XYZ file of C-alpha atoms in Angstrom:
760
model
C 44.116 138.118 84.479
C 42.089 134.929 84.280
C 40.416 134.014 81.018
C 37.330 131.864 81.342
C 35.500 130.068 78.570
C 31.986 131.210 77.910
C 31.033 127.695 76.814
C 28.724 125.696 79.007
C 30.181 122.839 80.978
C 29.638 119.593 79.040
C 26.685 117.650 80.290
C 27.701 114.502 82.124
C 27.028 111.377 80.094
C 24.469 109.174 81.813
C 24.140 105.613 80.536
C 20.906 103.708 81.015
C 20.882 99.983 81.649
C 18.430 97.446 80.244
C 18.067 94.214 82.198
C 16.122 90.995 81.705
C 16.693 90.792 77.944
C 19.817 88.641 77.915
C 18.089 85.303 77.277
C 16.341 84.148 74.090
C 12.568 84.194 73.782
C 11.503 80.599 73.190
C 8.220 80.284 71.270
C 6.951 76.779 70.601
C 5.457 76.631 67.126
C 1.698 77.162 67.347
C 1.848 79.338 70.442
C 0.946 83.048 70.351
C 3.467 85.866 70.601
C 4.344 86.365 74.281
C 4.685 89.702 76.040
C 8.111 90.849 74.847
C 8.433 93.207 77.826
C 7.910 90.523 80.452
C 10.781 90.689 82.947
C 12.520 93.533 81.074
C 13.401 96.709 82.969
C 15.483 99.827 82.391
C 17.055 102.285 84.782
C 19.866 104.778 85.213
C 22.045 106.055 88.041
C 22.485 102.583 89.560
C 18.763 101.887 89.555
C 17.737 105.136 91.226
C 15.719 106.242 88.196
C 13.280 103.787 86.595
C 13.097 104.105 82.799
C 11.139 100.927 82.052
C 8.142 102.836 80.703
C 10.402 104.597 78.204
C 11.659 101.390 76.555
C 10.774 101.036 72.882
C 10.537 97.540 71.421
C 10.801 96.634 67.742
C 10.693 93.128 66.304
C 10.053 91.094 63.166
C 8.626 87.983 64.849
C 6.167 85.888 62.826
C 4.823 83.091 65.026
C 3.304 81.366 61.991
C 6.749 80.543 60.585
C 9.708 78.707 62.041
C 12.709 80.972 62.342
C 15.115 83.102 64.349
C 13.865 86.663 64.739
C 15.276 89.914 66.082
C 13.855 91.831 69.022
C 15.437 95.207 69.822
C 15.010 97.169 73.044
C 16.063 100.823 73.221
C 15.922 103.438 75.928
C 17.299 106.979 76.107
C 18.963 108.220 79.285
C 18.527 111.688 80.805
C 21.673 112.830 78.987
C 20.375 111.585 75.642
C 22.525 108.452 75.401
C 20.719 105.551 73.710
C 21.150 102.069 75.165
C 20.311 99.220 72.821
C 19.913 95.517 73.561
C 19.352 92.975 70.802
C 17.575 89.757 71.655
C 16.636 86.663 69.686
C 13.145 85.205 69.483
C 13.044 81.669 68.103
C 9.876 80.066 66.751
C 9.790 76.307 66.235
C 10.457 73.092 68.118
C 13.449 72.677 70.377
C 15.782 69.870 71.360
C 14.991 68.430 74.796
C 17.087 65.450 75.877
C 18.616 63.932 78.973
C 22.228 62.784 78.639
C 22.327 62.632 74.856
C 25.533 61.946 72.942
C 26.282 61.811 69.217
C 29.918 60.890 69.760
C 29.554 57.387 68.320
C 26.616 57.955 66.002
C 26.923 57.159 62.282
C 29.073 59.540 60.260
C 26.140 61.027 58.338
C 24.469 62.376 61.486
C 27.747 63.731 62.870
C 28.458 65.461 59.561
C 24.966 66.998 59.619
C 25.392 68.513 63.074
C 28.952 69.627 62.405
C 27.852 71.342 59.188
C 25.006 73.094 61.008
C 27.490 74.427 63.561
C 29.977 75.691 60.971
C 27.204 77.215 58.850
C 25.991 79.164 61.880
C 29.527 80.409 62.551
C 29.570 81.872 59.047
C 26.043 83.273 59.162
C 26.723 85.125 62.410
C 30.507 85.599 62.050
C 30.668 84.431 65.663
C 34.030 82.779 65.083
C 35.524 85.653 63.139
C 36.179 85.820 59.412
C 38.130 83.021 57.700
C 40.703 84.337 55.230
C 43.431 81.889 54.292
C 44.980 78.522 55.064
C 48.574 78.513 56.265
C 49.875 76.739 53.208
C 53.381 77.293 51.977
C 56.330 75.859 50.142
C 59.457 74.174 51.432
C 62.730 73.318 49.770
C 64.926 70.393 50.793
C 68.633 70.017 50.145
C 69.842 67.495 47.579
C 71.152 65.144 50.266
C 67.727 64.615 51.858
C 66.066 61.260 51.116
C 62.454 61.661 52.183
C 60.121 58.790 52.991
C 57.187 60.767 51.595
C 57.753 62.911 48.522
C 54.308 64.501 48.824
C 52.984 66.116 51.971
C 50.697 63.969 54.128
C 48.221 65.652 56.536
C 49.368 63.422 59.416
C 53.011 62.581 58.723
C 54.031 65.670 56.767
C 57.115 64.637 54.783
C 58.048 62.244 57.632
C 61.408 63.991 57.993
C 62.014 62.300 61.361
C 62.382 59.020 59.453
C 64.290 60.462 56.469
C 67.828 59.529 55.461
C 70.722 61.368 53.803
C 72.970 60.449 50.883
C 75.792 62.683 52.137
C 77.338 62.830 55.590
C 78.258 66.016 57.418
C 81.873 66.303 56.229
C 80.495 66.760 52.696
C 78.383 69.812 53.575
C 78.841 73.167 55.300
C 77.675 73.451 58.894
C 76.479 76.616 60.649
C 80.053 77.659 61.549
C 81.036 77.666 57.871
C 83.146 74.494 58.132
C 82.504 70.865 57.112
C 80.876 68.679 59.752
C 82.051 65.532 61.513
C 82.909 62.588 59.255
C 80.259 59.896 59.078
C 77.611 61.905 60.947
C 74.184 62.856 59.632
C 72.873 66.069 61.166
C 69.561 67.488 60.001
C 70.099 71.257 59.678
C 67.067 73.494 60.218
C 66.326 77.134 61.036
C 63.381 78.434 63.052
C 62.086 81.976 63.308
C 62.038 82.132 67.109
C 63.260 80.343 70.217
C 60.993 77.855 72.014
C 59.650 79.357 75.233
C 59.889 76.217 77.365
C 60.864 72.556 77.489
C 58.247 71.907 80.178
C 55.558 70.210 78.101
C 52.722 70.809 80.560
C 53.237 74.568 80.315
C 53.901 75.215 76.628
C 51.443 77.415 74.743
C 53.241 78.100 71.479
C 53.844 76.116 68.306
C 57.628 76.600 68.393
C 57.924 74.899 71.785
C 55.643 72.158 70.483
C 57.957 71.570 67.523
C 60.906 71.066 69.867
C 59.028 68.928 72.388
C 57.863 66.591 69.625
C 61.510 65.751 68.944
C 62.621 65.181 72.539
C 59.571 63.607 74.219
C 57.761 60.363 73.519
C 54.020 59.627 73.713
C 51.990 56.598 74.709
C 50.865 56.206 71.084
C 52.403 57.534 67.907
C 51.960 57.428 64.140
C 54.421 54.907 62.736
C 55.065 53.373 59.344
C 53.911 49.790 58.956
C 54.795 48.768 55.396
C 56.204 51.125 52.786
C 54.442 54.459 53.106
C 51.450 53.047 55.003
C 51.187 54.092 58.635
C 48.966 53.648 61.666
C 48.513 54.969 65.193
C 50.458 52.388 67.196
C 51.824 51.900 70.722
C 55.019 53.805 71.518
C 55.523 54.171 75.275
C 52.537 51.857 75.569
C 53.133 48.138 75.116
C 49.830 47.375 73.426
C 46.501 48.847 72.384
C 44.174 50.250 75.081
C 42.047 47.638 76.830
C 38.408 48.403 77.768
C 37.076 47.593 81.232
C 33.394 46.583 81.260
C 32.801 47.406 77.568
C 29.404 48.668 76.437
C 27.515 47.762 73.258
C 25.668 50.575 71.499
C 22.315 49.847 69.892
C 22.958 52.273 67.039
C 26.578 51.128 66.464
C 26.845 47.520 67.708
C 30.243 46.799 66.107
C 32.011 49.514 68.074
C 33.574 48.696 71.455
C 33.212 51.559 73.938
C 33.761 51.963 77.649
C 34.184 54.627 80.304
C 37.234 52.867 81.768
C 40.339 51.971 79.765
C 43.687 50.470 80.715
C 47.021 51.105 79.026
C 49.982 48.793 79.613
C 53.453 50.343 79.409
C 56.650 48.996 77.906
C 59.078 47.698 80.517
C 62.161 49.259 78.877
C 61.316 52.969 79.130
C 64.222 55.122 80.309
C 65.003 58.747 81.042
C 67.884 60.565 79.378
C 69.637 63.495 81.031
C 71.887 66.280 79.835
C 75.542 65.749 80.838
C 75.284 68.748 83.199
C 72.081 67.683 84.959
C 72.703 67.910 88.730
C 73.134 64.529 90.443
C 71.967 62.758 87.266
C 73.561 59.400 88.097
C 71.581 59.151 91.336
C 68.233 60.072 89.780
C 65.666 57.435 88.878
C 66.530 56.122 85.413
C 63.412 54.145 84.457
C 59.864 55.251 83.625
C 56.802 53.453 84.967
C 53.095 54.038 85.598
C 53.771 55.821 88.885
C 55.670 58.554 87.020
C 52.612 59.224 84.870
C 50.134 59.332 87.756
C 52.368 61.476 89.971
C 52.739 63.900 87.059
C 48.981 64.021 86.481
C 48.348 64.803 90.146
C 51.024 67.495 90.251
C 49.628 68.982 87.040
C 46.216 69.410 88.672
C 47.668 70.533 92.012
C 49.698 73.242 90.286
C 47.062 74.085 87.667
C 49.450 73.546 84.768
C 48.120 74.970 81.510
C 47.883 71.712 79.568
C 46.106 69.942 82.427
C 43.219 72.397 82.590
C 42.963 73.899 79.085
C 44.207 73.688 75.532
C 41.843 70.996 74.229
C 43.779 67.854 75.207
C 43.319 68.471 78.924
C 41.547 66.561 81.693
C 38.466 68.822 81.636
C 37.419 68.955 77.968
C 34.278 66.978 77.217
C 36.085 65.013 74.504
C 38.084 63.098 77.129
C 36.918 64.487 80.481
C 38.376 62.567 83.422
C 36.112 61.660 86.337
C 36.395 64.206 89.180
C 39.449 65.952 87.683
C 37.662 69.309 87.477
C 36.092 68.893 90.921
C 39.495 68.007 92.415
C 41.124 71.052 90.817
C 38.327 73.438 91.834
C 38.345 72.174 95.422
C 42.096 72.738 95.698
C 41.565 76.429 94.955
C 39.224 77.016 97.897
C 40.677 78.078 101.277
C 38.728 75.415 103.190
C 40.633 72.072 103.264
C 37.370 70.253 103.958
C 36.352 71.010 100.366
C 39.202 68.895 99.018
C 38.406 65.729 97.095
C 40.646 62.716 97.819
C 42.990 61.897 94.954
C 41.773 58.299 94.830
C 38.393 59.612 93.639
C 39.992 61.089 90.507
C 39.872 58.820 87.458
C 43.652 58.620 86.954
C 45.193 55.493 88.454
C 48.195 53.170 88.375
C 46.913 49.592 88.660
C 50.498 48.366 88.931
C 53.938 49.614 87.921
C 53.192 49.092 84.243
C 49.431 49.657 83.913
C 47.564 52.956 83.724
C 43.803 53.176 84.161
C 41.716 56.092 82.900
C 38.141 56.708 84.080
C 36.269 58.970 81.662
C 33.023 60.847 82.219
C 31.823 59.868 78.749
C 32.094 56.683 76.743
C 35.319 56.343 74.773
C 36.343 54.073 71.919
C 39.784 52.573 71.436
C 40.454 55.212 68.792
C 39.411 58.037 71.142
C 41.814 56.822 73.821
C 44.729 56.327 71.423
C 44.170 59.673 69.753
C 44.072 61.556 73.056
C 47.233 59.852 74.284
C 49.092 60.311 70.976
C 50.769 63.455 72.262
C 53.812 64.199 74.392
C 51.518 66.388 76.511
C 50.177 63.395 78.443
C 53.673 62.121 79.207
C 55.452 62.282 82.579
C 58.034 64.658 83.970
C 60.867 63.460 86.214
C 59.674 63.678 89.826
C 63.045 63.796 91.607
C 64.588 66.293 89.209
C 61.500 68.498 89.361
C 61.378 68.485 93.164
C 65.053 69.472 93.348
C 64.516 72.575 91.223
C 62.251 74.695 93.429
C 63.544 78.178 94.237
C 62.255 81.105 96.289
C 59.546 81.388 98.913
C 55.820 82.149 98.957
C 54.533 83.913 95.852
C 58.092 84.062 94.496
C 58.502 80.286 94.602
C 59.206 78.968 91.105
C 60.398 75.726 89.567
C 63.169 75.639 86.957
C 62.135 72.339 85.355
C 62.149 72.707 81.569
C 63.941 76.073 81.568
C 67.263 74.637 80.353
C 68.513 71.284 78.991
C 70.185 70.370 82.296
C 66.870 70.958 84.076
C 64.862 68.706 81.770
C 64.511 64.930 81.519
C 64.052 63.526 78.013
C 62.481 60.317 76.693
C 62.028 60.974 72.966
C 64.065 60.365 69.825
C 66.561 63.131 70.717
C 67.720 65.113 73.715
C 68.761 68.767 73.868
C 72.536 69.022 74.157
C 72.929 72.781 73.572
C 70.452 75.643 73.887
C 71.320 79.292 73.270
C 68.377 81.669 73.087
C 67.950 83.390 69.715
C 70.988 81.569 68.309
C 71.206 77.783 68.227
C 69.690 74.549 69.552
C 71.544 71.263 69.066
C 69.874 67.895 69.522
C 71.641 64.546 69.865
C 70.133 61.152 69.093
C 68.819 59.507 72.255
C 70.391 56.067 72.600
C 67.905 55.220 75.377
C 64.933 55.713 73.052
C 63.216 52.409 72.311
C 62.665 53.375 68.661
C 66.208 54.597 67.991
C 66.814 52.067 65.189
C 64.205 53.836 63.037
C 66.018 57.172 63.327
C 68.749 57.767 60.727
C 69.889 61.191 61.961
C 72.671 61.468 64.532
C 71.470 64.903 65.522
C 69.492 67.989 64.600
C 70.834 71.547 64.501
C 68.246 74.317 64.760
C 69.518 77.813 64.022
C 67.294 80.636 65.304
C 66.987 83.215 62.515
C 64.053 85.610 62.749
C 64.335 86.978 59.208
C 62.755 84.570 56.663
C 64.879 86.028 53.870
C 68.038 85.321 55.843
C 66.888 81.761 56.530
C 66.373 81.275 52.818
C 69.829 82.670 52.054
C 71.385 80.236 54.527
C 69.683 77.406 52.649
C 70.928 78.672 49.293
C 74.414 78.877 50.807
C 74.228 75.163 51.611
C 74.024 75.541 55.403
C 70.488 74.174 55.836
C 68.714 71.007 54.740
C 65.257 72.569 54.680
C 63.708 76.016 54.456
C 60.401 77.721 53.880
C 60.254 79.705 50.663
C 59.526 83.408 51.301
C 56.595 84.844 49.387
C 58.800 87.284 47.501
C 61.143 84.513 46.331
C 58.470 82.042 45.267
C 58.110 83.309 41.650
C 61.852 82.860 41.205
C 61.932 79.288 42.540
C 58.456 77.946 41.767
C 59.856 75.550 39.125
C 62.828 74.396 41.200
C 62.731 70.567 41.534
C 63.535 70.878 45.252
C 60.364 72.814 46.051
C 57.401 71.073 47.698
C 53.897 72.303 48.521
C 52.816 72.188 52.166
C 49.004 72.407 52.320
C 47.881 74.203 55.445
C 45.510 72.684 57.985
C 44.984 75.895 59.933
C 42.558 78.596 58.862
C 43.804 82.069 59.680
C 40.894 84.318 60.487
C 40.108 87.896 61.328
C 38.908 87.897 64.928
C 36.595 90.713 65.961
C 35.877 92.597 69.155
C 32.109 92.892 68.881
C 31.455 94.205 72.388
C 30.413 97.537 70.902
C 30.335 99.577 74.109
C 32.621 100.372 77.012
C 30.007 98.959 79.375
C 30.004 95.575 77.628
C 33.804 95.555 77.533
C 33.905 96.137 81.290
C 31.401 93.334 81.846
C 33.738 90.963 80.016
C 36.693 92.291 82.008
C 34.900 91.172 85.168
C 34.194 87.750 83.682
C 36.280 84.596 83.308
C 38.048 85.622 80.078
C 40.150 88.433 81.598
C 39.359 91.114 79.046
C 41.174 94.432 78.859
C 38.555 96.581 80.572
C 40.194 99.831 79.480
C 39.857 99.133 75.749
C 37.153 101.125 73.957
C 35.508 98.942 71.281
C 34.073 100.336 68.065
C 30.241 100.182 68.036
C 29.982 99.232 64.368
C 31.824 95.952 64.992
C 28.905 94.864 67.173
C 26.587 94.950 64.161
C 26.200 91.557 62.412
C 25.754 93.293 59.067
C 29.199 94.916 59.302
C 30.816 91.635 60.309
C 29.368 90.085 57.161
C 30.503 93.094 55.148
C 34.069 92.377 56.236
C 33.685 88.744 55.137
C 32.480 89.591 51.619
C 35.030 92.412 51.231
C 38.043 90.091 51.063
C 39.256 88.845 47.684
C 40.810 85.656 49.024
C 41.914 84.384 45.615
C 43.826 87.563 44.797
C 45.272 87.731 48.291
C 46.513 84.127 48.269
C 47.798 83.763 44.725
C 48.680 87.284 43.576
C 49.803 89.016 46.768
C 51.111 86.499 49.309
C 51.582 83.730 46.712
C 52.399 80.972 49.215
C 49.038 80.435 50.974
C 45.646 79.080 49.932
C 42.342 80.989 49.940
C 39.992 79.803 52.680
C 36.367 80.839 53.063
C 35.557 78.192 55.685
C 36.628 77.697 59.277
C 37.740 74.138 58.585
C 40.167 73.214 55.831
C 40.087 69.968 53.866
C 42.524 68.465 56.398
C 39.763 68.116 59.003
C 37.878 64.867 59.502
C 34.723 64.631 61.606
C 34.496 60.844 61.664
C 37.851 59.053 61.748
C 36.218 55.730 60.846
C 35.525 57.059 57.339
C 38.771 59.052 56.998
C 36.853 61.350 54.652
C 37.564 65.067 54.637
C 34.542 66.936 55.971
C 34.864 69.441 53.122
C 34.247 66.620 50.623
C 31.015 65.420 52.247
C 27.637 66.662 50.937
C 27.108 68.468 54.237
C 30.511 70.121 54.024
C 29.880 71.328 50.484
C 26.460 72.736 51.426
C 27.954 74.980 54.128
C 29.186 77.403 51.471
C 25.788 78.027 49.894
C 24.945 81.717 50.136
C 28.554 82.760 50.703
C 29.766 83.112 47.098
C 31.777 79.859 47.019
C 32.777 80.406 43.369
C 34.775 83.472 44.447
C 35.880 82.169 47.863
C 33.379 84.448 49.601
C 34.275 87.647 47.740
C 31.441 89.980 46.689
C 32.139 93.725 46.801
C 28.549 94.689 46.004
C 27.191 92.705 48.938
C 29.957 94.040 51.198
C 29.075 97.660 50.411
C 25.347 97.074 50.914
C 25.952 95.459 54.300
C 28.271 98.327 55.285
C 25.551 100.870 54.545
C 23.013 98.786 56.480
C 25.299 98.690 59.503
C 25.858 102.442 59.255
C 22.109 103.092 59.203
C 21.793 101.142 62.451
C 24.642 102.788 64.363
C 23.731 106.272 63.100
C 20.154 105.795 64.277
C 21.473 104.842 67.712
C 23.685 107.939 67.831
C 27.055 106.205 67.992
C 28.509 108.266 65.143
C 27.775 111.562 63.434
C 28.152 112.656 59.833
C 31.737 113.293 58.811
C 33.240 110.864 61.335
C 36.147 108.561 60.607
C 35.816 105.111 62.169
C 39.241 104.028 63.406
C 39.806 100.270 63.535
C 42.943 98.694 64.958
C 44.240 95.475 63.388
C 46.915 93.371 65.095
C 49.152 91.049 63.080
C 52.196 88.941 63.859
C 55.405 90.923 63.474
C 58.419 89.615 61.549
C 56.192 87.613 59.229
C 56.311 88.479 55.569
C 52.973 86.810 54.853
C 51.235 88.543 57.773
C 52.642 91.921 56.730
C 51.277 91.461 53.215
C 47.931 90.334 54.629
C 47.697 93.296 57.003
C 48.536 95.767 54.251
C 45.930 94.232 51.943
C 43.155 94.367 54.557
C 44.007 97.971 55.398
C 43.864 99.015 51.753
C 40.763 96.973 50.906
C 38.672 98.028 53.901
C 39.579 101.693 53.495
C 38.693 101.513 49.791
C 35.302 99.811 50.199
C 33.964 101.224 53.430
C 33.310 104.831 52.459
C 29.790 106.241 52.784
C 28.688 109.204 50.689
C 25.353 109.209 52.511
C 26.948 109.949 55.883
C 30.379 111.182 54.751
C 31.894 108.473 56.948
C 34.915 106.344 56.172
C 36.958 103.615 57.824
C 40.597 104.059 58.798
C 42.591 100.913 59.639
C 45.710 100.979 61.798
C 47.862 97.854 61.431
C 49.715 96.975 64.646
C 52.537 94.392 64.316
C 53.122 92.479 67.553
C 55.779 89.848 68.181
C 54.513 86.301 68.653
C 52.853 85.391 71.010
C 51.933 88.952 72.055
C 49.737 89.180 68.968
C 47.534 86.674 70.815
C 48.025 87.232 74.542
C 48.345 91.024 74.459
C 45.694 91.597 71.798
C 42.945 89.268 70.550
C 42.745 86.925 73.550
C 42.145 89.834 75.938
C 40.013 91.962 73.622
C 42.571 94.784 73.454
C 42.189 95.378 69.726
C 39.308 95.841 67.272
C 40.483 93.161 64.868
C 43.299 90.650 64.880
C 44.737 88.000 62.598
C 45.274 84.611 64.185
C 45.144 80.905 63.564
C 44.552 78.169 66.120
C 45.360 74.587 65.153
C 43.061 71.756 66.170
C 42.933 67.982 66.063
C 42.487 67.315 62.359
C 41.229 63.762 62.939
C 38.703 64.953 65.517
C 37.280 68.148 64.068
C 34.332 68.210 66.468
C 36.640 68.681 69.452
C 38.044 71.831 67.832
C 34.603 73.484 67.859
C 35.243 74.318 71.521
C 37.565 77.197 70.565
C 34.528 79.093 69.267
C 32.407 78.783 72.436
C 31.691 82.077 74.179
C 32.506 80.586 77.598
C 36.089 80.008 76.386
C 35.932 76.332 77.321
C 38.738 75.555 74.872
C 40.979 78.307 76.237
C 41.503 80.058 72.894
C 38.267 81.861 72.009
C 39.466 84.892 70.044
C 36.233 86.817 69.381
C 34.331 89.094 71.765
C 30.708 90.144 72.058
C 29.502 86.693 71.005
C 26.957 84.303 72.512
C 26.968 80.608 71.629
C 24.396 79.601 74.256
C 21.218 80.469 72.345
C 19.221 77.872 70.340
C 19.515 79.544 66.941
C 20.643 76.563 64.845
C 17.925 74.598 63.068
C 19.027 71.005 62.446
C 17.118 68.454 60.400
C 18.387 64.914 60.839
C 17.390 61.272 61.081
C 17.597 59.329 64.325
C 16.389 56.021 65.705
C 13.434 56.191 68.092
C 12.226 52.869 69.511
C 14.037 51.086 66.721
C 12.459 53.211 63.977
C 14.297 55.745 61.827
C 12.492 59.087 62.130
C 13.195 62.587 60.836
C 13.660 65.284 63.457
C 13.687 69.044 63.018
C 14.821 71.008 66.063
C 16.594 74.133 67.209
C 19.909 73.666 69.008
C 22.460 76.042 70.470
C 26.041 75.922 69.248
C 27.217 74.900 72.729
C 24.723 72.031 72.891
C 25.888 70.726 69.506
C 29.536 70.914 70.562
C 28.852 68.963 73.746
C 26.669 66.351 72.022
C 29.305 65.687 69.350
C 32.092 65.337 71.904
C 30.435 63.771 74.923
C 27.150 63.665 76.797
C 24.864 66.628 77.408
C 21.426 67.439 78.775
C 19.518 69.834 76.524
C 16.503 71.965 77.449
C 14.769 74.245 74.950
C 17.707 73.623 72.643
C 20.237 74.903 75.180
C 22.992 73.086 77.033
C 22.282 72.464 80.708
C 25.523 72.678 82.671
């Protein structure tokens, strides 16, 4: 007997496609409203059926007033599915410039453009939803003698230069016994093991923390007198020297050039682990050729830090002549496409002089700041070349995978490395600045549980620890506790693709999206994104729930500086203060009434388009970092708050949030960075003394390598900027529309702008 259903076979879903509406409609002020259907078509079944005549267009454009307006195109397919495309129409005047740069303009203009960019991020929620700054509290043991008793945004507590009033035999080491007599070992504990000691490949903060201790940089922050410090030569012998300097009409006192030379110290040496193969026969000294060979190999191999990450050779902030062209040509199968290495702007003039050729003008500060990182340091050529294994696609290099396969040049070297257990560092006697270092070594225990780390500190086995949120009330008055203000804003990133079709488009693009993920349509609605922003009680979350963070309603904390010449926090400038207007700054962006109204508005839109039906539950996934007490508390709060506020009696629809803990760095690489989750908590750190360079992480083309939001477009000229500029020697007021991308490029380098948009 065969039982057959009497129900009809479900009708196949046919999705229509609207084309020609993916660019903004530019309307010069004073011109009439153009034909909004010009160039716009619709079809289904791969173009076999033309639906253009069935497109409906709605808009709110008023050509008599400057502004950014919404144009919506809708068409229904033969199966009843509604396709919607939203487009911007902008009325006004637009920026049009050839090779313009604001990089060295006066601070007031740079603050104005930076503020306009951040304001737009908040108005559109393009960069996600800022929630909190990664502040916290640390406790130091009684034997620690810190140089800085209060946290400094650049130097921290300067623990690298600290001293101790007790030696190791007077304290308990990690094995439960007293340490070696007369030695001073700084005892720490980290939550996870560094992934690599190869500094051109690292992509996590834990590896960065280790590399900072074992690798030097051309320039470094050093104390001058007392607690004063400056960015001074380290591996370099002197300050950068400009070649053919240029004088700027609008900033005549500033020396800039596109070519800079850096002279190296003549006493730079490598240090090797005792078990490094053939170490006595390896080259012992470091010179300019080591740097340039490393730079070439980095581009040949496509190492992460050479091509992305912000401090790379491609970013507009410090773009190197022909570096991108050289790298791109190497990827093509035709050898004739290759660009000779001598055409790339990275050169060794002699054994102790580096020369950098930049695409854009650079100041002495720009050059020092870029080179003040271990990232731009060399690796050891001979050791690296001896560590290749395998053949073809299986060929790998072991450099940086273990202490014996790494060459060191910093204050310490790695003597012992056991994954998930212990890392031991020993003072590097070859380091040119060794006399400033008081520690004989550093022990780093790997303890994933923050409560256990704290207990080890209380037991006297550590010299420093972070204070867990749950223990803060108990120890908040302890004289050993110190506040660590956070520079990084943690934000709620959003997958705003809205449809499977859009998700698949991104999967075929340069950002490598998860094409199988099904995004929630409501997250594509700007009104719901804003509802999420206003729904968060940041004050309560920071001070009553987590207790060890600070509320943050902006993308940039007070640690960020737009113009290093003023050393003024952007948040303290008039432009920085004005960014918060309209976003409930008195309550850190919290307004339940506004959140609920925006939620209902978003529901009206998605219900009209047929994405949901009455009685539905909207399921939203939220990824957080696992094994983090603060992130767990944050995830639980967002789940409870969103489910409480986002309930509609009108449609009998509610939101259900599923919190997904993922181990670091999977919470980034397996979730938000590939669009495999609806929402995700994450924080990306930027250059605090060069805030404009950090804007790149919000660009929709992922030029900074860490764009965390999806379904965004930063190419359109939606940002109205009013500013003063010199024209023919006269100060005039300009009022123009710019795109976010054009602003980013103008603040960091040189850009050509047409109709307010960046020309690439």
